Amino acid sequence: MGFVKVVKSKAYFKRYQVKFRRRREGKTDYFARKRLVVQDKNKYNTPKYRMVVRFTNRDIICQIAYAKIEGDIIVCAAYGHELIKYGIKVGFTNYAASYCTGLLLARRLLHKFGLDKVYEGQVDVTGDEYNVESIDGQPSAFTCYLDAGLARTTTGNKVFGALKGAVDGGLSIPHSTKRFPGYDCESKEFNPEVHRKHIFGTNIAEYMRYLIDEDEDVYKKQFSQYIKNGVTADMIEDLYKKAHADIRENPIHVKKPKKEVKKKRWNRPKMSLEQRKDRIAQKKASYLRAQEQTADS
């Protein structure tokens, strides 16, 4: 078959429909969003909660949200940069930090709804599978679904670190161990010890020790912020253990006091009618005085 030129006629363009704006921008996967947002008809107006996890170059964003016609409503949020308050000074986007952010989100949300004493979650972190179940005679466990956005949900992705933190914090999120670090797809077996190493940053500590022995210049370049803040390989596990305990003790977000700013004005303020009339009168008087002085001289 020879070359056939595709002619897009006026009829084609008249019927062309543009995609949704956020699809054109490459920000939203609407195929996934539809399935995360649409609630069962027999549940009427009950919100379908999503745990939204997003990563930027320097931060982690974890939110509990549900959809309305007007847009998504954020119920609770936690951010990676908040971990400074809990003693973590560096590494705000690694797997261990994502676990801490997920844990902070879960504890903050449950405190907001008064469920933090009912659903403690898993205090002793082992890295193994853990699921939150509703307690008889108490309000049901808070259930939500992971919204990973456009992230490639490969085994060991940091998105699942935030999920694990939220589950250990007391949220009920459907998941399996197949995407956690430590799962071997060939043998179909999960090693919780590998996962625990990632949660407590032991893998980072091992890499730090390896670089110190192999190439100290690369170590100084790659871990410059760790060196600056005095964080060594031996401190990392204890650092995250303390952070987990501090998050459980006080997950509440405290709003900063409003800063009073004195605005500097660069243009003249608007004058009232009386001020304008007075200004004209002064100009007239000044002009008449000048005329009299010239006449006298």
CSV table of C-alpha atoms in Angstrom, one decimal:
chain,number,residue,atom,x,y,z
A,1,MET,CA,0.0,0.0,0.0
A,2,GLY,CA,1.3,3.4,-1.0
A,3,PHE,CA,1.6,6.5,1.1
A,4,VAL,CA,-1.7,8.0,2.0
A,5,LYS,CA,-1.8,11.6,3.2
A,6,VAL,CA,-4.2,12.1,6.1
A,7,VAL,CA,-6.3,15.2,5.3
A,8,LYS,CA,-7.9,16.8,8.4
A,9,SER,CA,-10.8,18.7,7.0
A,10,LYS,CA,-12.9,21.4,8.5
A,11,ALA,CA,-15.4,18.7,9.5
A,12,TYR,CA,-12.7,17.0,11.7
A,13,PHE,CA,-11.8,20.3,13.4
A,14,LYS,CA,-15.4,21.2,14.0
A,15,ARG,CA,-15.9,18.0,15.9
A,16,TYR,CA,-12.6,18.1,17.8
A,17,GLN,CA,-12.9,18.2,21.6
A,18,VAL,CA,-10.0,19.2,23.7
A,19,LYS,CA,-9.0,17.1,26.7
A,20,PHE,CA,-9.4,18.3,30.3
A,21,ARG,CA,-7.0,21.1,31.3
A,22,ARG,CA,-5.1,19.1,33.9
A,23,ARG,CA,-4.8,16.2,31.3
A,24,ARG,CA,-3.3,18.7,28.8
A,25,GLU,CA,-0.9,19.9,31.5
A,26,GLY,CA,0.0,16.3,32.3
A,27,LYS,CA,-0.9,16.6,35.9
A,28,THR,CA,-3.9,14.3,36.4
A,29,ASP,CA,-4.5,10.7,35.4
A,30,TYR,CA,-8.3,10.9,35.0
A,31,PHE,CA,-8.6,7.1,34.4
A,32,ALA,CA,-7.3,6.5,37.9
A,33,ARG,CA,-9.0,9.5,39.5
A,34,LYS,CA,-12.4,8.4,38.4
A,35,ARG,CA,-12.0,5.1,40.2
A,36,LEU,CA,-10.6,6.8,43.3
A,37,VAL,CA,-13.3,9.4,43.5
A,38,VAL,CA,-16.6,7.7,42.5
A,39,GLN,CA,-18.5,6.5,45.5
A,40,ASP,CA,-20.9,3.5,45.6
A,41,LYS,CA,-24.5,4.6,45.0
A,42,ASN,CA,-25.8,2.8,48.1
A,43,LYS,CA,-23.4,4.9,50.2
A,44,TYR,CA,-25.2,8.1,49.2
A,45,ASN,CA,-23.3,11.2,50.3
A,46,THR,CA,-20.6,9.5,52.3
A,47,PRO,CA,-17.2,10.9,51.3
A,48,LYS,CA,-14.7,8.6,49.7
A,49,TYR,CA,-11.4,9.5,51.3
A,50,ARG,CA,-8.0,9.4,49.5
A,51,MET,CA,-4.6,9.5,51.0
A,52,VAL,CA,-2.8,11.8,48.5
A,53,VAL,CA,1.0,11.5,48.4
A,54,ARG,CA,3.1,13.7,46.2
A,55,PHE,CA,6.9,14.4,46.1
A,56,THR,CA,8.7,17.5,45.1
A,57,ASN,CA,12.4,18.0,44.8
A,58,ARG,CA,12.7,19.1,48.5
A,59,ASP,CA,9.4,18.1,50.2
A,60,ILE,CA,6.8,15.4,50.7
A,61,ILE,CA,3.1,16.3,50.7
A,62,CYS,CA,0.6,13.9,52.4
A,63,GLN,CA,-3.0,14.8,52.5
A,64,ILE,CA,-6.4,13.2,53.3
A,65,ALA,CA,-8.9,14.5,50.7
A,66,TYR,CA,-12.3,13.8,49.2
A,67,ALA,CA,-13.9,15.1,46.1
A,68,LYS,CA,-16.9,17.4,45.7
A,69,ILE,CA,-18.3,19.1,42.6
A,70,GLU,CA,-16.5,22.3,43.5
A,71,GLY,CA,-13.2,20.5,43.9
A,72,ASP,CA,-11.2,18.4,46.4
A,73,ILE,CA,-11.7,19.2,50.1
A,74,ILE,CA,-8.5,18.7,52.2
A,75,VAL,CA,-9.4,17.2,55.6
A,76,CYS,CA,-5.8,17.0,57.0
A,77,ALA,CA,-2.3,17.4,55.7
A,78,ALA,CA,1.3,16.8,56.7
A,79,TYR,CA,4.6,17.9,55.0
A,80,GLY,CA,8.1,16.6,55.0
A,81,HIS,CA,9.6,20.0,56.1
A,82,GLU,CA,7.6,19.7,59.4
A,83,LEU,CA,10.0,16.9,60.4
A,84,ILE,CA,12.5,19.5,61.6
A,85,LYS,CA,10.3,20.0,64.6
A,86,TYR,CA,10.8,16.3,65.4
A,87,GLY,CA,14.6,16.3,65.2
A,88,ILE,CA,15.1,15.4,61.6
A,89,LYS,CA,17.3,18.0,60.0
A,90,VAL,CA,18.3,16.5,56.7
A,91,GLY,CA,16.9,14.0,54.1
A,92,PHE,CA,13.4,15.3,53.8
A,93,THR,CA,12.5,13.2,50.7
A,94,ASN,CA,14.0,9.8,51.4
A,95,TYR,CA,12.0,6.6,52.3
A,96,ALA,CA,12.5,7.0,56.0
A,97,ALA,CA,11.2,10.6,55.8
A,98,SER,CA,8.2,9.5,53.8
A,99,TYR,CA,7.3,7.0,56.5
A,100,CYS,CA,7.6,9.7,59.2
A,101,THR,CA,5.3,12.0,57.1
A,102,GLY,CA,2.7,9.3,56.7
A,103,LEU,CA,2.8,8.5,60.4
A,104,LEU,CA,2.5,12.2,61.2
A,105,LEU,CA,-0.6,12.5,58.9
A,106,ALA,CA,-2.3,9.5,60.5
A,107,ARG,CA,-1.7,10.6,64.1
A,108,ARG,CA,-2.8,14.2,63.3
A,109,LEU,CA,-6.0,13.0,61.5
A,110,LEU,CA,-7.0,10.6,64.3
A,111,HIS,CA,-6.3,13.3,66.9
A,112,LYS,CA,-8.6,15.6,65.0
A,113,PHE,CA,-11.4,13.1,65.1
A,114,GLY,CA,-10.7,11.9,68.6
A,115,LEU,CA,-9.7,8.4,67.6
A,116,ASP,CA,-6.0,8.6,68.5
A,117,LYS,CA,-6.5,6.7,71.8
A,118,VAL,CA,-8.7,4.1,70.2
A,119,TYR,CA,-6.4,3.3,67.2
A,120,GLU,CA,-2.8,3.4,68.3
A,121,GLY,CA,-1.5,1.6,65.3
A,122,GLN,CA,1.8,-0.4,65.4
A,123,VAL,CA,4.1,1.2,67.9
A,124,ASP,CA,6.8,-1.4,67.6
A,125,VAL,CA,8.0,-1.0,64.0
A,126,THR,CA,9.0,-4.3,62.4
A,127,GLY,CA,8.4,-3.6,58.7
A,128,ASP,CA,6.1,-6.6,58.4
A,129,GLU,CA,2.5,-6.5,57.2
A,130,TYR,CA,0.0,-4.8,59.5
A,131,ASN,CA,-3.6,-4.0,59.0
A,132,VAL,CA,-5.9,-1.8,61.2
A,133,GLU,CA,-9.2,-3.5,62.1
A,134,SER,CA,-12.3,-1.8,63.6
A,135,ILE,CA,-12.8,-2.4,67.3
A,136,ASP,CA,-16.3,-3.6,68.5
A,137,GLY,CA,-18.2,-0.9,70.4
A,138,GLN,CA,-16.0,1.9,69.1
A,139,PRO,CA,-16.2,4.0,65.9
A,140,SER,CA,-14.9,2.3,62.8
A,141,ALA,CA,-11.3,2.6,61.8
A,142,PHE,CA,-10.7,5.6,59.4
A,143,THR,CA,-10.6,4.1,55.9
A,144,CYS,CA,-9.0,5.7,52.9
A,145,TYR,CA,-7.3,4.8,49.6
A,146,LEU,CA,-3.8,5.6,48.3
A,147,ASP,CA,-3.7,8.2,45.6
A,148,ALA,CA,-0.2,7.9,44.1
A,149,GLY,CA,-0.8,10.4,41.2
A,150,LEU,CA,1.5,10.0,38.2
A,151,ALA,CA,4.2,8.1,40.2
A,152,ARG,CA,5.4,4.8,38.8
A,153,THR,CA,4.2,2.4,41.5
A,154,THR,CA,7.3,0.1,41.3
A,155,THR,CA,8.5,-2.1,44.2
A,156,GLY,CA,10.3,0.1,46.8
A,157,ASN,CA,8.7,3.4,45.6
A,158,LYS,CA,8.7,6.1,48.4
A,159,VAL,CA,4.9,6.5,48.0
A,160,PHE,CA,4.6,3.1,49.8
A,161,GLY,CA,6.8,4.4,52.6
A,162,ALA,CA,4.2,7.1,53.3
A,163,LEU,CA,1.4,4.5,53.0
A,164,LYS,CA,3.2,2.2,55.6
A,165,GLY,CA,3.6,5.1,57.9
A,166,ALA,CA,-0.1,6.0,57.8
A,167,VAL,CA,-1.1,2.3,58.3
A,168,ASP,CA,1.3,2.0,61.3
A,169,GLY,CA,-0.2,5.3,62.5
A,170,GLY,CA,-3.7,3.8,62.7
A,171,LEU,CA,-5.4,4.3,59.3
A,172,SER,CA,-7.1,1.5,57.4
A,173,ILE,CA,-5.7,1.5,53.9
A,174,PRO,CA,-6.1,-1.5,51.6
A,175,HIS,CA,-2.6,-2.7,50.5
A,176,SER,CA,-0.3,-5.7,50.2
A,177,THR,CA,3.5,-6.2,50.8
A,178,LYS,CA,4.2,-6.7,47.1
A,179,ARG,CA,5.4,-3.1,46.6
A,180,PHE,CA,7.4,-2.7,49.8
A,181,PRO,CA,11.2,-2.9,49.8
A,182,GLY,CA,12.2,-6.4,50.6
A,183,TYR,CA,9.7,-8.1,48.3
A,184,ASP,CA,11.3,-10.5,45.8
A,185,CYS,CA,9.1,-11.0,42.7
A,186,GLU,CA,10.9,-14.1,41.6
A,187,SER,CA,10.6,-16.1,44.9
A,188,LYS,CA,7.3,-14.3,45.8
A,189,GLU,CA,8.6,-13.8,49.3
A,190,PHE,CA,8.7,-10.7,51.5
A,191,ASN,CA,11.6,-9.9,53.8
A,192,PRO,CA,10.4,-7.5,56.5
A,193,GLU,CA,13.9,-6.9,57.8
A,194,VAL,CA,14.9,-5.2,54.5
A,195,HIS,CA,11.8,-3.0,54.8
A,196,ARG,CA,12.6,-2.1,58.4
A,197,LYS,CA,16.1,-1.0,57.3
A,198,HIS,CA,14.5,1.4,54.9
A,199,ILE,CA,12.1,2.7,57.5
A,200,PHE,CA,14.9,3.5,60.0
A,201,GLY,CA,17.3,4.7,57.3
A,202,THR,CA,19.8,1.9,57.9
A,203,ASN,CA,20.3,1.5,54.2
A,204,ILE,CA,21.5,5.2,54.1
A,205,ALA,CA,23.9,4.6,57.0
A,206,GLU,CA,25.4,1.6,55.3
A,207,TYR,CA,25.9,3.6,52.1
A,208,MET,CA,27.5,6.4,54.1
A,209,ARG,CA,30.0,3.9,55.6
A,210,TYR,CA,30.7,2.4,52.2
A,211,LEU,CA,31.5,5.8,50.7
A,212,ILE,CA,33.7,6.8,53.6
A,213,ASP,CA,35.8,3.7,53.0
A,214,GLU,CA,35.8,3.8,49.2
A,215,ASP,CA,35.8,7.5,48.2
A,216,GLU,CA,35.7,10.2,50.8
A,217,ASP,CA,35.5,13.1,48.3
A,218,VAL,CA,32.2,11.6,46.9
A,219,TYR,CA,31.0,11.2,50.5
A,220,LYS,CA,31.7,14.8,51.4
A,221,LYS,CA,29.9,15.9,48.2
A,222,GLN,CA,26.8,13.7,48.5
A,223,PHE,CA,26.3,13.9,52.2
A,224,SER,CA,27.4,17.6,52.7
A,225,GLN,CA,24.2,18.5,54.5
A,226,TYR,CA,24.6,15.5,56.9
A,227,ILE,CA,28.2,16.6,57.7
A,228,LYS,CA,27.1,20.2,58.1
A,229,ASN,CA,24.3,19.2,60.6
A,230,GLY,CA,26.6,16.7,62.4
A,231,VAL,CA,24.6,13.6,61.4
A,232,THR,CA,26.7,10.5,61.3
A,233,ALA,CA,25.9,7.0,60.1
A,234,ASP,CA,25.7,5.7,63.7
A,235,MET,CA,23.1,8.3,64.7
A,236,ILE,CA,20.6,7.7,61.9
A,237,GLU,CA,18.5,4.8,63.3
A,238,ASP,CA,18.2,6.5,66.8
A,239,LEU,CA,17.3,9.7,65.1
A,240,TYR,CA,14.3,8.2,63.3
A,241,LYS,CA,13.2,6.1,66.4
A,242,LYS,CA,13.1,9.4,68.4
A,243,ALA,CA,11.2,11.1,65.6
A,244,HIS,CA,8.5,8.3,65.6
A,245,ALA,CA,8.1,8.6,69.4
A,246,ASP,CA,7.9,12.5,69.2
A,247,ILE,CA,5.3,12.3,66.4
A,248,ARG,CA,3.1,10.0,68.4
A,249,GLU,CA,3.5,12.2,71.5
A,250,ASN,CA,2.6,15.5,69.8
A,251,PRO,CA,1.3,15.4,66.2
A,252,ILE,CA,-0.7,18.7,66.4
A,253,HIS,CA,0.1,21.4,63.9
A,254,VAL,CA,0.6,24.8,65.6
A,255,LYS,CA,-0.2,27.8,63.5
A,256,LYS,CA,2.5,30.5,63.5
A,257,PRO,CA,1.5,33.9,65.0
A,258,LYS,CA,0.5,36.4,62.4
A,259,LYS,CA,3.4,38.7,61.5
A,260,GLU,CA,2.7,42.4,61.6
A,261,VAL,CA,4.2,44.1,58.6
A,262,LYS,CA,4.4,47.8,58.2
A,263,LYS,CA,3.8,48.6,54.6
A,264,LYS,CA,5.9,51.2,53.1
A,265,ARG,CA,4.1,53.5,50.8
A,266,TRP,CA,5.9,54.6,47.6
A,267,ASN,CA,3.2,57.0,46.2
A,268,ARG,CA,1.4,59.9,47.8
A,269,PRO,CA,-1.9,59.0,49.6
A,270,LYS,CA,-5.1,60.2,47.9
A,271,MET,CA,-6.3,63.6,49.2
A,272,SER,CA,-9.8,64.4,50.2
A,273,LEU,CA,-11.8,67.2,48.5
A,274,GLU,CA,-11.1,69.6,51.5
A,275,GLN,CA,-7.4,68.9,51.3
A,276,ARG,CA,-7.4,69.6,47.5
A,277,LYS,CA,-9.3,72.9,48.0
A,278,ASP,CA,-6.9,73.9,50.8
A,279,ARG,CA,-3.9,73.1,48.6
A,280,ILE,CA,-5.2,75.3,45.8
A,281,ALA,CA,-5.9,78.2,48.2
A,282,GLN,CA,-2.3,77.9,49.5
A,283,LYS,CA,-1.0,78.0,45.9
A,284,LYS,CA,-3.1,81.1,45.1
A,285,ALA,CA,-1.9,82.9,48.3
A,286,SER,CA,1.7,82.0,47.5
A,287,TYR,CA,1.3,83.3,43.9
A,288,LEU,CA,-0.2,86.6,45.1
A,289,ARG,CA,2.5,87.1,47.7
A,290,ALA,CA,5.1,86.6,45.0
A,291,GLN,CA,3.3,89.2,42.7
A,292,GLU,CA,3.2,91.8,45.5
A,293,GLN,CA,6.9,91.3,46.3
A,294,THR,CA,7.9,91.8,42.6
A,295,ALA,CA,5.7,94.9,42.4
A,296,ASP,CA,7.3,96.5,45.6
A,297,SER,CA,10.8,95.8,44.3
